[in-house]
C-alpha cells in the first residue's frame, strides 16, 4: 500500500473524526504507519482529539419549544403556485407555440404577396416609335466592325 500523504490523513480526520477506531481498516493501517513516521501528523491528531474533548465538556444545548415548532413547520417541499385555468389562459397557451415561427411566416407571406402582385401589374413597354429606333440601333451595331487599339495596330 502506498504511503499516506498529509492530505489523505486530513481527509480521514474530516470524514471519520479523531477516533482512529472509526476509520476503515486499510486506511487505519496506513495512518498508523504515517503517524509512526511523521510528528506533524501526530500533532494534528492530538489537536483534533483535544478539540473533540473540549466540545464534549460543553453542556448540551436544548432548543426551546417555540424553535422546535418553527423548525417542524418548515415544509419539506414547497408547493408550486398554479393559477386556475381561465378562458384567456387556455386561448393564449396555444398562441405561445406559434410565436417562434411567426416572423418567418410573415416574411414568406409578404414576399409571396409582392411577387404575386408584380405579375398583375403590366410592365411599361416601348412605344412603336421607340421600338423602331431601338431596332435600327441594333442593326447598326451588328453591322459595324469594332477594333480596339491593339487590333488597329495589327491591321496596318
XYZ file of C-alpha atoms in Angstrom:
156
model
C 0.000 0.000 0.000
C 1.275 3.484 -0.810
C 2.378 5.823 1.931
C -0.340 8.105 3.257
C 0.028 11.765 2.427
C -0.838 14.631 4.720
C -3.853 15.407 2.513
C -5.148 11.829 2.832
C -4.720 11.975 6.604
C -6.628 15.270 6.831
C -9.398 13.751 4.718
C -9.647 10.844 7.163
C -9.877 13.277 10.085
C -12.631 15.248 8.339
C -14.642 12.227 7.266
C -14.374 9.893 10.256
C -13.326 12.077 13.179
C -10.398 11.942 15.590
C -11.022 8.380 16.801
C -8.851 6.063 14.650
C -11.022 3.062 15.586
C -13.810 4.536 13.396
C -11.598 4.704 10.319
C -11.723 1.972 7.637
C -9.212 -0.817 8.305
C -6.910 -0.266 5.268
C -6.819 3.476 5.895
C -6.245 2.923 9.606
C -3.203 0.730 8.915
C -1.730 3.303 6.513
C -2.470 6.088 9.013
C -0.755 4.151 11.822
C 2.359 3.808 9.656
C 2.239 7.518 8.757
C 1.732 8.522 12.423
C 4.759 6.445 13.446
C 6.950 8.356 10.996
C 5.540 11.912 10.887
C 5.428 14.085 14.029
C 3.287 16.721 12.288
C 0.512 14.179 11.682
C 0.663 13.131 15.354
C 0.288 16.800 16.357
C -2.721 17.198 14.026
C -4.404 14.118 15.514
C -3.709 15.324 19.072
C -5.158 18.768 18.276
C -8.296 17.202 16.800
C -8.725 14.918 19.827
C -8.294 17.912 22.180
C -10.990 19.807 20.299
C -13.392 16.856 20.468
C -12.756 16.518 24.230
C -13.368 20.258 24.764
C -16.643 20.119 22.849
C -17.733 17.054 24.816
C -17.340 19.003 28.085
C -19.844 21.660 26.987
C -23.393 21.328 28.279
C -25.844 20.138 25.651
C -27.844 22.903 24.074
C -31.571 22.463 24.110
C -33.936 24.159 21.756
C -36.956 25.987 23.069
C -40.387 24.570 22.239
C -41.050 27.596 20.035
C -37.910 26.946 17.982
C -38.762 23.260 17.665
C -42.286 24.103 16.488
C -40.944 26.589 13.919
C -38.439 24.079 12.572
C -41.036 21.331 12.383
C -43.431 23.620 10.492
C -40.961 24.184 7.659
C -42.401 22.314 4.686
C -40.104 19.748 3.153
C -41.248 20.599 -0.329
C -42.683 23.918 -1.363
C -45.834 23.541 -3.448
C -45.887 25.385 -6.722
C -48.466 28.100 -7.089
C -50.523 27.304 -10.159
C -53.175 29.683 -11.387
C -56.607 28.281 -12.059
C -57.228 27.761 -15.761
C -59.173 30.559 -17.390
C -60.540 31.055 -20.878
C -57.906 33.678 -21.688
C -55.155 31.402 -20.366
C -56.357 28.469 -22.445
C -56.581 30.593 -25.594
C -53.140 32.123 -25.086
C -51.482 28.766 -24.310
C -51.780 27.642 -27.934
C -50.632 31.031 -29.205
C -47.284 30.740 -27.428
C -46.348 27.747 -29.550
C -46.835 29.726 -32.741
C -44.788 32.793 -31.836
C -41.441 31.180 -32.641
C -42.115 30.940 -36.374
C -44.386 33.952 -36.738
C -41.683 36.263 -38.139
C -40.687 33.671 -40.733
C -44.270 33.081 -41.812
C -44.895 36.829 -42.077
C -41.785 37.375 -44.204
C -42.685 34.484 -46.510
C -46.235 35.798 -46.913
C -45.001 39.301 -47.692
C -42.558 38.022 -50.318
C -45.288 35.894 -51.883
C -47.676 38.842 -51.989
C -45.126 41.136 -53.628
C -44.175 38.550 -56.248
C -47.797 37.686 -56.966
C -48.844 41.323 -57.219
C -45.944 42.018 -59.573
C -47.437 39.669 -62.160
C -50.754 41.541 -62.158
C -49.223 44.936 -62.907
C -48.279 45.440 -66.561
C -44.695 46.451 -67.143
C -44.101 49.575 -69.239
C -43.331 48.712 -72.860
C -41.724 50.722 -75.630
C -43.989 52.620 -77.991
C -43.948 51.858 -81.724
C -41.573 54.749 -82.486
C -39.177 53.783 -79.718
C -39.282 50.188 -80.944
C -38.201 51.229 -84.478
C -35.349 53.365 -83.145
C -34.135 50.503 -80.980
C -34.226 48.054 -83.887
C -32.296 50.478 -86.136
C -29.682 50.999 -83.452
C -29.329 47.250 -83.002
C -28.862 46.698 -86.735
C -26.244 49.467 -86.945
C -24.317 47.943 -84.092
C -24.483 44.499 -85.647
C -23.091 45.766 -88.985
C -20.234 47.825 -87.552
C -16.817 46.296 -87.080
C -15.215 47.109 -83.812
C -11.499 47.472 -83.310
C -9.634 48.146 -80.171
C -6.253 49.859 -80.240
C -4.341 46.568 -80.470
C -6.397 45.403 -83.472
C -5.888 48.750 -85.224
C -2.091 48.419 -84.936
C -2.174 44.852 -86.289
C -4.334 45.860 -89.265
C -1.711 48.316 -90.563
